[in-house]
Amino acid sequence: MKPLQNILLFGLLFIGAFQGYAQPFTLDKAIQPVELKLLADTRTGHEGELGVVYFNRLTDSTMYHYVTGHDLYNFVDVLVTSIDGTPLKVSLAKDNWEDVQAEQNTAKAQDGMVDFKIRTWGSFGIKVETGQPNNSLYTITVLASPEKKTYLGSAFRTINEDEMTSSGKASPIEAGETSSDGGKTNNYLLYILLGVALLVIGVLAGKLMGRKGKGTTVILVFLSLLPLGSFAQERGAVLTMEEFENWKEQQNSKHEMVMSQLEALESERKAVDEVVGNLDKTISTIRKQWDNLKLLYNTYNNGLGKCISSAPPAQAPSIPSICTDLYFDDNGEISEEEDQGCTQCFFEARKKFNNMRYQFEKLATIYKCTKNFSNAAISFGDDVSGFTPSGAGGLAWQTQRRNIEKSVTDLEQAYDSKYAEFLQSLADAMMELNICEAKYGVEDWYDRFGYMYFEFMKEKYQRKD
């Protein structure tokens, strides 16, 4: 299936499922979360990586945010820290803001920086809480790895010699094993623009404070021009002694205020430098973790919403094949090796086959996650609204409830339609494999082996509810 068709498919499912699934569900209109949309890193060597760095001040006791732009096969890190060390309780929400999926506190975290390692589909919420708003700076960094489609492993095993012909004794199809390989990625510095800006401000402040004599002179000269402007005429400025004394007191007061602000800015700059340094080290560590695919799914085992799998389907069969030397690249796709006789025939067909396996997984995940979200929204709405058929609030919630239920019905119809389309695409890919197997001497490959895997996929991903 072409990339554009994939985007349209999952966009349709998402839109048809539930329009409010842009953030965790709430009936509280006062909650207006900030969207943190992950952006692609376009630098060479960072292909497929996503991220965003967000700085803000604690203007309320609870600050709400939600993350968008990632996908099912990205591994996501959420890093939150306070610039001045103010303790922050940070929690992640999926279906609604009250249902906390994970929680950490900066006071107990290394370097004061919490790090959530998750996999999820759809947006999720980040709630930052403090005892009371104090206008301190905090930062949220969200990083997402390139797509890693590896956990399904290979569906194939080397065919036995007696399985080559129809008259030979075919061995029963065996349970498959997962396999994965890793890739290399480079250093990640998404915060560079903001860091440079803060550094420039800090350097200017440091220079002024480091040369108090010159800095004070510059400030006094600049400020002195402002009040004298009202007196400036062609004949010059004329002040009475009382006016001069009042003006001098105003300048001293303004000077003290500016110097106080510069000192506060310098202090904040030093705190930012420390946080940025810790963030740089943490990001380097995270990107090394992305390289180690063998540990990746164990490290990022927190699937928000409890609707994501990181293991091959149970009892998935492995299929005998004459060509098993094709290997997985960094994105879990079949790659071509040199000097292999079977590669030319099998390469494209095997890629289509492998792609359909992950498309089925994604289809099922979208359906399950969206159903979970809709069920949670209905349950939460019933509880919070104090549902009564005769009440005005109950009537308003009934309307919203019906809209959610209708969106679920639309989702079920969309799933069934795409399920049938995917089955046909899987069958087409397996027919191409059948031709290649026959070319290299395997008789009736699909009828003897392939159809069993097809039937497994058909049963596994059929909608059950």
Short mmCIF file of C-alpha atoms in Angstrom, two decimals:
data_model
loop_
_atom_site.label_atom_id
_atom_site.label_comp_id
_atom_site.label_asym_id
_atom_site.label_seq_id
_atom_site.Cartn_x
_atom_site.Cartn_y
_atom_site.Cartn_z
CA MET A 1 0.00 0.00 0.00
CA LYS A 2 1.39 3.43 -0.91
CA PRO A 3 2.35 5.90 1.90
CA LEU A 4 -0.36 8.38 0.87
CA GLN A 5 -3.00 5.67 1.02
CA ASN A 6 -1.76 4.69 4.49
CA ILE A 7 -2.05 8.27 5.70
CA LEU A 8 -5.57 8.59 4.31
CA LEU A 9 -6.57 5.25 5.82
CA PHE A 10 -5.50 5.95 9.36
CA GLY A 11 -6.57 9.58 9.12
CA LEU A 12 -10.08 8.41 8.16
CA LEU A 13 -10.20 5.92 11.01
CA PHE A 14 -9.03 8.52 13.46
CA ILE A 15 -11.44 11.24 12.35
CA GLY A 16 -14.36 8.85 12.16
CA ALA A 17 -13.66 7.39 15.57
CA PHE A 18 -14.05 10.39 17.83
CA GLN A 19 -13.54 14.06 17.08
CA GLY A 20 -12.51 14.87 20.65
CA TYR A 21 -9.58 12.44 20.67
CA ALA A 22 -7.08 15.27 20.31
CA GLN A 23 -6.38 15.22 24.04
CA PRO A 24 -7.47 13.35 27.16
CA PHE A 25 -11.23 13.58 27.70
CA THR A 26 -12.72 16.13 30.07
CA LEU A 27 -16.03 17.84 30.73
CA ASP A 28 -14.24 20.74 32.42
CA LYS A 29 -14.18 23.62 29.92
CA ALA A 30 -11.65 25.46 32.09
CA ILE A 31 -8.97 22.96 31.07
CA GLN A 32 -7.28 24.41 27.98
CA PRO A 33 -4.12 22.33 27.43
CA VAL A 34 -1.20 23.47 25.30
CA GLU A 35 -0.53 21.29 22.24
CA LEU A 36 3.06 20.07 21.90
CA LYS A 37 3.29 18.87 18.30
CA LEU A 38 6.40 16.84 17.55
CA LEU A 39 8.43 18.19 14.64
CA ALA A 40 10.73 16.35 12.26
CA ASP A 41 14.47 16.85 12.63
CA THR A 42 15.58 17.69 9.10
CA ARG A 43 19.32 17.59 9.80
CA THR A 44 21.41 15.01 8.00
CA GLY A 45 21.81 11.89 10.10
CA HIS A 46 18.59 12.46 12.06
CA GLU A 47 16.16 11.05 9.51
CA GLY A 48 12.91 9.88 11.08
CA GLU A 49 13.55 11.52 14.46
CA LEU A 50 10.92 13.79 16.02
CA GLY A 51 10.99 16.16 18.96
CA VAL A 52 9.98 19.41 20.62
CA VAL A 53 11.32 21.49 23.52
CA TYR A 54 8.86 23.67 25.42
CA PHE A 55 9.68 26.36 28.00
CA ASN A 56 6.97 27.95 30.13
CA ARG A 57 6.35 29.52 33.54
CA LEU A 58 4.33 28.10 36.42
CA THR A 59 1.42 30.53 36.29
CA ASP A 60 -1.05 28.03 37.78
CA SER A 61 -0.87 25.19 40.28
CA THR A 62 -1.63 22.74 37.44
CA MET A 63 -0.37 23.15 33.87
CA TYR A 64 -1.91 21.00 31.11
CA HIS A 65 -0.28 19.89 27.84
CA TYR A 66 -0.89 17.20 25.23
CA VAL A 67 1.47 15.66 22.70
CA THR A 68 0.69 14.94 19.04
CA GLY A 69 2.65 14.01 15.93
CA HIS A 70 4.09 10.62 16.95
CA ASP A 71 3.02 7.21 15.68
CA LEU A 72 2.59 3.66 16.91
CA TYR A 73 6.12 2.55 16.03
CA ASN A 74 7.97 5.52 17.58
CA PHE A 75 9.62 5.15 20.99
CA VAL A 76 8.84 8.28 22.99
CA ASP A 77 10.71 9.95 25.87
CA VAL A 78 9.07 12.68 27.96
CA LEU A 79 11.56 14.77 29.97
CA VAL A 80 10.33 17.39 32.46
CA THR A 81 12.40 19.56 34.80
CA SER A 82 12.18 22.78 36.79
CA ILE A 83 14.79 25.43 36.05
CA ASP A 84 15.14 26.69 39.63
CA GLY A 85 14.54 23.34 41.33
CA THR A 86 10.89 23.87 42.29
CA PRO A 87 9.51 20.34 42.99
CA LEU A 88 7.08 19.28 40.27
CA LYS A 89 4.71 16.33 40.17
CA VAL A 90 4.44 15.16 36.57
CA SER A 91 1.80 12.69 35.38
CA LEU A 92 0.78 11.24 32.02
CA ALA A 93 -2.86 10.75 31.03
CA LYS A 94 -4.32 8.90 28.07
CA ASP A 95 -8.11 8.52 28.08
CA ASN A 96 -9.05 11.30 30.52
CA TRP A 97 -7.17 13.75 32.72
CA GLU A 98 -8.20 12.05 35.95
CA ASP A 99 -6.96 8.60 34.91
CA VAL A 100 -3.22 8.83 35.61
CA GLN A 101 -1.18 6.28 33.63
CA ALA A 102 2.27 7.15 35.02
CA GLU A 103 3.60 9.59 37.62
CA GLN A 104 7.01 10.90 38.73
CA ASN A 105 8.36 13.75 40.86
CA THR A 106 11.33 15.93 39.93
CA ALA A 107 12.42 16.06 43.59
CA LYS A 108 13.20 12.32 43.44
CA ALA A 109 14.57 12.21 39.91
CA GLN A 110 18.23 12.21 38.89
CA ASP A 111 19.40 15.76 38.14
CA GLY A 112 15.83 16.87 38.92
CA MET A 113 14.66 15.58 35.54
CA VAL A 114 11.88 13.00 35.17
CA ASP A 115 12.02 10.66 32.17
CA PHE A 116 8.99 8.68 30.97
CA LYS A 117 9.72 6.01 28.34
CA ILE A 118 6.54 5.06 26.51
CA ARG A 119 4.92 3.73 23.36
CA THR A 120 1.44 4.85 22.43
CA TRP A 121 -0.92 5.61 19.59
CA GLY A 122 -2.77 8.92 19.47
CA SER A 123 -2.22 11.96 21.65
CA PHE A 124 -1.50 11.80 25.36
CA GLY A 125 -1.55 14.38 28.14
CA ILE A 126 1.20 15.76 30.38
CA LYS A 127 0.07 17.34 33.63
CA VAL A 128 2.58 19.40 35.65
CA GLU A 129 1.58 20.23 39.22
CA THR A 130 3.22 22.39 41.87
CA GLY A 131 2.20 23.50 45.37
CA GLN A 132 1.47 27.02 44.22
CA PRO A 133 2.28 29.05 41.10
CA ASN A 134 5.56 30.96 41.47
CA ASN A 135 6.29 32.04 37.89
CA SER A 136 9.34 29.76 37.77
CA LEU A 137 10.51 28.34 34.46
CA TYR A 138 9.95 24.68 33.66
CA THR A 139 10.73 22.76 30.51
CA ILE A 140 9.16 19.79 28.71
CA THR A 141 11.19 17.90 26.11
CA VAL A 142 9.52 15.18 24.06
CA LEU A 143 11.68 12.98 21.82
CA ALA A 144 10.55 10.24 19.44
CA SER A 145 12.79 7.70 17.75
CA PRO A 146 12.58 6.81 14.06
CA GLU A 147 9.95 4.16 13.43
CA LYS A 148 11.17 0.75 14.62
CA LYS A 149 9.09 -2.05 13.12
CA THR A 150 10.94 -5.08 14.40
CA TYR A 151 9.00 -6.86 17.14
CA LEU A 152 7.09 -9.17 14.79
CA GLY A 153 10.36 -10.69 13.65
CA SER A 154 10.48 -12.94 10.58
CA ALA A 155 7.59 -15.16 9.53
CA PHE A 156 9.88 -17.51 7.62
CA ARG A 157 12.18 -20.44 8.31
CA THR A 158 14.50 -22.38 6.00
CA ILE A 159 12.62 -25.04 4.10
CA ASN A 160 13.64 -28.67 4.58
CA GLU A 161 14.75 -30.67 1.56
CA ASP A 162 11.83 -33.07 1.85
CA GLU A 163 9.40 -30.12 1.77
CA MET A 164 10.47 -28.98 -1.69
CA THR A 165 7.97 -31.12 -3.59
CA SER A 166 4.34 -31.96 -3.06
CA SER A 167 5.19 -35.67 -2.76
CA GLY A 168 7.66 -34.98 0.04
CA LYS A 169 6.62 -35.18 3.67
CA ALA A 170 5.80 -31.67 4.75
CA SER A 171 6.66 -30.82 8.33
CA PRO A 172 4.02 -29.13 10.46
CA ILE A 173 4.31 -25.37 10.57
CA GLU A 174 6.25 -24.37 13.66
CA ALA A 175 5.89 -21.48 16.02
CA GLY A 176 8.03 -18.56 14.93
CA GLU A 177 10.68 -16.65 16.84
CA THR A 178 11.16 -12.92 16.86
CA SER A 179 14.35 -11.31 15.67
CA SER A 180 15.55 -7.76 15.39
CA ASP A 181 18.55 -5.67 14.40
CA GLY A 182 19.63 -2.20 15.33
CA GLY A 183 20.79 0.94 13.54
CA LYS A 184 22.89 3.95 14.26
CA THR A 185 21.60 7.44 14.97
CA ASN A 186 23.37 10.62 15.90
CA ASN A 187 23.30 13.32 18.61
CA TYR A 188 19.98 15.09 19.26
CA LEU A 189 19.91 18.86 20.10
CA LEU A 190 16.40 20.15 19.36
CA TYR A 191 16.59 22.85 22.03
CA ILE A 192 19.50 24.66 20.34
CA LEU A 193 17.57 27.72 19.11
CA LEU A 194 16.06 28.57 22.48
CA GLY A 195 19.31 27.73 24.23
CA VAL A 196 21.25 30.13 22.00
CA ALA A 197 18.72 32.90 22.65
CA LEU A 198 18.91 32.43 26.43
CA LEU A 199 22.69 32.23 26.26
CA VAL A 200 22.93 35.54 24.36
CA ILE A 201 20.72 37.25 26.93
CA GLY A 202 22.73 35.73 29.73
CA VAL A 203 26.05 36.80 28.21
CA LEU A 204 24.83 40.37 27.82
CA ALA A 205 23.63 40.36 31.41
CA GLY A 206 26.93 38.89 32.57
CA LYS A 207 28.91 41.55 30.74
CA LEU A 208 26.88 44.33 32.30
CA MET A 209 27.27 42.86 35.76
CA GLY A 210 30.95 42.07 35.23
CA ARG A 211 31.69 45.68 34.30
CA LYS A 212 29.47 47.51 36.75
CA GLY A 213 31.12 50.86 36.15
CA LYS A 214 30.59 50.89 32.41
CA GLY A 215 27.25 49.11 32.67
CA THR A 216 25.95 51.62 35.18
CA THR A 217 27.13 54.53 33.03
CA VAL A 218 25.38 53.17 29.95
CA ILE A 219 22.12 52.60 31.84
CA LEU A 220 22.20 56.02 33.50
CA VAL A 221 22.92 57.79 30.24
CA PHE A 222 20.11 55.91 28.48
CA LEU A 223 17.61 56.51 31.24
CA SER A 224 18.60 60.12 31.67
CA LEU A 225 17.58 60.88 28.11
CA LEU A 226 14.00 59.81 28.71
CA PRO A 227 12.78 62.37 31.30
CA LEU A 228 14.88 65.17 29.82
CA GLY A 229 13.06 64.70 26.55
CA SER A 230 10.01 66.50 27.92
CA PHE A 231 12.16 69.54 28.66
CA ALA A 232 14.21 69.43 25.49
CA GLN A 233 13.55 72.52 23.41
CA GLU A 234 15.73 74.46 21.03
CA ARG A 235 16.97 76.49 24.04
CA GLY A 236 17.94 73.30 25.96
CA ALA A 237 16.64 71.73 29.20
CA VAL A 238 15.91 73.84 32.26
CA LEU A 239 15.15 72.33 35.70
CA THR A 240 14.53 73.88 39.05
CA MET A 241 16.60 72.49 41.91
CA GLU A 242 13.54 70.66 43.24
CA GLU A 243 12.88 69.14 39.81
CA PHE A 244 16.52 68.11 39.54
CA GLU A 245 16.45 66.39 42.96
CA ASN A 246 13.22 64.53 42.06
CA TRP A 247 14.67 63.44 38.71
CA LYS A 248 17.88 62.19 40.37
CA GLU A 249 15.90 60.09 42.87
CA GLN A 250 13.86 58.56 40.03
CA GLN A 251 17.05 57.63 38.16
CA ASN A 252 18.56 55.98 41.22
CA SER A 253 15.36 53.99 41.79
CA LYS A 254 15.22 52.89 38.13
CA HIS A 255 18.89 51.96 38.19
CA GLU A 256 18.42 49.74 41.25
CA MET A 257 15.43 48.06 39.61
CA VAL A 258 17.34 47.37 36.39
CA MET A 259 20.34 45.97 38.26
CA SER A 260 18.03 43.75 40.31
CA GLN A 261 16.44 42.45 37.12
CA LEU A 262 19.87 41.79 35.60
CA GLU A 263 20.94 39.85 38.69
CA ALA A 264 17.77 37.76 38.50
CA LEU A 265 18.37 37.18 34.77
CA GLU A 266 21.96 36.12 35.42
CA SER A 267 20.83 33.70 38.12
CA GLU A 268 18.20 32.23 35.80
CA ARG A 269 20.75 31.97 32.99
CA LYS A 270 23.08 29.91 35.18
CA ALA A 271 20.17 27.63 36.14
CA VAL A 272 19.20 27.23 32.48
CA ASP A 273 22.81 26.38 31.57
CA GLU A 274 22.84 23.63 34.20
CA VAL A 275 19.49 22.20 33.04
CA VAL A 276 20.55 22.36 29.38
CA GLY A 277 23.77 20.52 30.22
CA ASN A 278 21.87 17.74 32.00
CA LEU A 279 19.35 17.61 29.15
CA ASP A 280 22.15 17.22 26.61
CA LYS A 281 23.60 14.23 28.49
CA THR A 282 20.17 12.64 28.89
CA ILE A 283 19.34 13.03 25.19
CA SER A 284 22.64 11.38 24.24
CA THR A 285 21.82 8.44 26.51
CA ILE A 286 18.31 8.15 25.07
CA ARG A 287 19.57 8.06 21.50
CA LYS A 288 22.02 5.27 22.38
CA GLN A 289 19.08 3.31 23.77
CA TRP A 290 17.30 3.64 20.43
CA ASP A 291 20.28 1.88 18.82
CA ASN A 292 19.95 -1.18 21.05
CA LEU A 293 16.90 -2.88 19.56
CA LYS A 294 17.39 -5.99 21.66
CA LEU A 295 16.56 -4.02 24.83
CA LEU A 296 14.29 -1.40 23.29
CA TYR A 297 10.92 -3.07 23.86
CA ASN A 298 11.84 -3.97 27.44
CA THR A 299 12.96 -0.41 28.18
CA TYR A 300 9.90 1.22 26.62
CA ASN A 301 7.40 -1.21 28.07
CA ASN A 302 4.89 1.38 29.26
CA GLY A 303 2.21 1.36 26.58
CA LEU A 304 -0.13 4.20 27.54
CA GLY A 305 -3.77 3.23 27.36
CA LYS A 306 -2.97 -0.50 27.71
CA CYS A 307 -3.86 -1.12 24.07
CA ILE A 308 -0.44 -1.61 22.50
CA SER A 309 1.39 -4.87 22.00
CA SER A 310 5.16 -5.28 21.74
CA ALA A 311 5.24 -9.03 21.13
CA PRO A 312 4.38 -11.20 18.12
CA PRO A 313 0.83 -12.58 18.07
CA ALA A 314 0.55 -15.76 20.11
CA GLN A 315 0.90 -19.00 18.16
CA ALA A 316 1.99 -17.18 15.01
CA PRO A 317 3.27 -19.81 12.54
CA SER A 318 6.57 -19.68 10.68
CA ILE A 319 6.52 -20.48 6.98
CA PRO A 320 9.05 -22.69 5.16
CA SER A 321 10.86 -20.77 2.40
CA ILE A 322 13.70 -21.34 -0.01
CA CYS A 323 14.91 -17.77 0.62
CA THR A 324 15.47 -16.79 4.25
CA ASP A 325 18.65 -14.72 3.85
CA LEU A 326 16.80 -11.41 3.54
CA TYR A 327 17.36 -9.41 6.71
CA PHE A 328 15.67 -6.55 8.56
CA ASP A 329 16.98 -2.99 8.28
CA ASP A 330 16.80 -0.30 10.99
CA ASN A 331 13.08 0.23 10.36
CA GLY A 332 12.23 -3.46 10.49
CA GLU A 333 11.78 -3.68 6.73
CA ILE A 334 13.34 -6.36 4.55
CA SER A 335 16.65 -5.17 3.10
CA GLU A 336 18.56 -6.51 0.13
CA GLU A 337 21.96 -8.15 0.53
CA GLU A 338 24.44 -8.52 -2.32
CA ASP A 339 25.17 -11.75 -4.18
CA GLN A 340 22.01 -13.64 -3.21
CA GLY A 341 20.37 -15.61 -5.95
CA CYS A 342 16.84 -15.43 -4.54
CA THR A 343 16.89 -11.75 -3.60
CA GLN A 344 15.82 -10.29 -6.94
CA CYS A 345 12.62 -12.32 -7.05
CA PHE A 346 11.71 -12.27 -3.36
CA PHE A 347 12.71 -8.75 -2.32
CA GLU A 348 9.65 -6.69 -3.33
CA ALA A 349 7.13 -9.44 -2.55
CA ARG A 350 8.62 -10.02 0.90
CA LYS A 351 8.55 -6.27 1.62
CA LYS A 352 4.84 -6.12 0.70
CA PHE A 353 4.15 -9.15 2.87
CA ASN A 354 6.03 -7.77 5.86
CA ASN A 355 4.39 -4.35 5.47
CA MET A 356 0.92 -5.91 5.58
CA ARG A 357 1.75 -7.66 8.86
CA TYR A 358 2.48 -4.29 10.50
CA GLN A 359 -0.51 -2.68 8.80
CA PHE A 360 -2.78 -5.28 10.40
CA GLU A 361 -1.13 -4.60 13.77
CA LYS A 362 -1.66 -0.87 13.37
CA LEU A 363 -5.26 -1.30 12.29
CA ALA A 364 -6.02 -3.45 15.33
CA THR A 365 -4.21 -1.05 17.68
CA ILE A 366 -6.08 2.01 16.40
CA TYR A 367 -9.37 0.18 16.84
CA LYS A 368 -8.58 -1.04 20.35
CA CYS A 369 -7.14 2.26 21.57
CA THR A 370 -10.05 4.26 20.19
CA LYS A 371 -12.61 1.85 21.65
CA ASN A 372 -10.89 2.09 25.03
CA PHE A 373 -10.90 5.88 24.81
CA SER A 374 -14.58 6.02 23.85
CA ASN A 375 -15.59 3.61 26.63
CA ALA A 376 -13.58 5.59 29.17
CA ALA A 377 -15.11 8.86 27.96
CA ILE A 378 -18.64 7.48 28.30
CA SER A 379 -17.95 6.07 31.76
CA PHE A 380 -16.30 9.29 32.90
CA GLY A 381 -19.10 11.43 31.46
CA ASP A 382 -21.80 9.33 33.13
CA ASP A 383 -20.09 9.63 36.49
CA VAL A 384 -19.20 13.33 36.34
CA SER A 385 -22.44 14.62 34.82
CA GLY A 386 -24.62 12.99 37.47
CA PHE A 387 -26.66 11.49 34.65
CA THR A 388 -30.44 11.81 35.13
CA PRO A 389 -32.84 11.57 32.18
CA SER A 390 -34.93 14.47 33.41
CA GLY A 391 -32.09 16.85 34.30
CA ALA A 392 -30.80 19.58 31.98
CA GLY A 393 -27.20 18.45 32.50
CA GLY A 394 -28.23 14.89 31.80
CA LEU A 395 -29.90 15.90 28.52
CA ALA A 396 -26.77 17.72 27.38
CA TRP A 397 -24.61 14.72 28.21
CA GLN A 398 -27.03 12.36 26.43
CA THR A 399 -26.43 14.26 23.18
CA GLN A 400 -22.67 14.09 23.57
CA ARG A 401 -22.91 10.43 24.56
CA ARG A 402 -24.86 9.57 21.41
CA ASN A 403 -22.21 11.31 19.29
CA ILE A 404 -19.49 9.17 20.88
CA GLU A 405 -21.50 5.98 20.36
CA LYS A 406 -22.11 6.90 16.70
CA SER A 407 -18.40 7.51 16.19
CA VAL A 408 -17.71 3.99 17.50
CA THR A 409 -20.21 2.54 15.01
CA ASP A 410 -18.47 4.45 12.21
CA LEU A 411 -15.13 3.11 13.42
CA GLU A 412 -16.38 -0.48 13.33
CA GLN A 413 -17.58 -0.06 9.74
CA ALA A 414 -14.25 1.52 8.73
CA TYR A 415 -12.35 -1.33 10.39
CA ASP A 416 -14.33 -4.02 8.57
CA SER A 417 -13.79 -2.29 5.25
CA LYS A 418 -10.01 -1.93 5.72
CA TYR A 419 -9.74 -5.45 7.14
CA ALA A 420 -11.12 -6.85 3.86
CA GLU A 421 -8.83 -4.60 1.84
CA PHE A 422 -5.79 -5.68 3.85
CA LEU A 423 -6.64 -9.37 3.45
CA GLN A 424 -6.66 -8.94 -0.31
CA SER A 425 -3.30 -7.11 -0.20
CA LEU A 426 -1.83 -9.87 1.97
CA ALA A 427 -3.11 -12.54 -0.42
CA ASP A 428 -1.63 -10.67 -3.40
CA ALA A 429 1.78 -10.49 -1.71
CA MET A 430 1.67 -14.20 -0.86
CA MET A 431 0.78 -15.09 -4.45
CA GLU A 432 3.90 -13.23 -5.58
CA LEU A 433 5.91 -15.23 -3.04
CA ASN A 434 4.31 -18.41 -4.37
CA ILE A 435 5.63 -17.63 -7.86
CA CYS A 436 9.14 -17.05 -6.52
CA GLU A 437 9.11 -20.24 -4.46
CA ALA A 438 8.06 -22.20 -7.54
CA LYS A 439 10.83 -20.59 -9.56
CA TYR A 440 13.37 -22.05 -7.14
CA GLY A 441 11.82 -25.53 -6.99
CA VAL A 442 9.23 -25.36 -4.17
CA GLU A 443 6.01 -26.89 -5.49
CA ASP A 444 2.56 -25.63 -4.44
CA TRP A 445 4.09 -23.40 -1.75
CA TYR A 446 0.90 -21.44 -1.00
CA ASP A 447 -1.42 -24.47 -0.98
CA ARG A 448 0.87 -26.47 1.31
CA PHE A 449 2.28 -23.71 3.58
CA GLY A 450 1.24 -20.17 2.76
CA TYR A 451 -2.52 -20.58 3.19
CA MET A 452 -2.05 -21.65 6.82
CA TYR A 453 -0.40 -18.33 7.63
CA PHE A 454 -3.08 -16.48 5.68
CA GLU A 455 -5.82 -18.22 7.67
CA PHE A 456 -4.02 -17.35 10.91
CA MET A 457 -3.91 -13.64 9.96
CA LYS A 458 -7.55 -13.74 8.87
CA GLU A 459 -8.66 -15.12 12.22
CA LYS A 460 -6.26 -13.06 14.34
CA TYR A 461 -7.31 -9.64 13.06
CA GLN A 462 -11.01 -10.20 12.46
CA ARG A 463 -13.00 -7.75 14.60
CA LYS A 464 -14.32 -9.63 17.62
CA ASP A 465 -16.70 -7.04 19.08
#
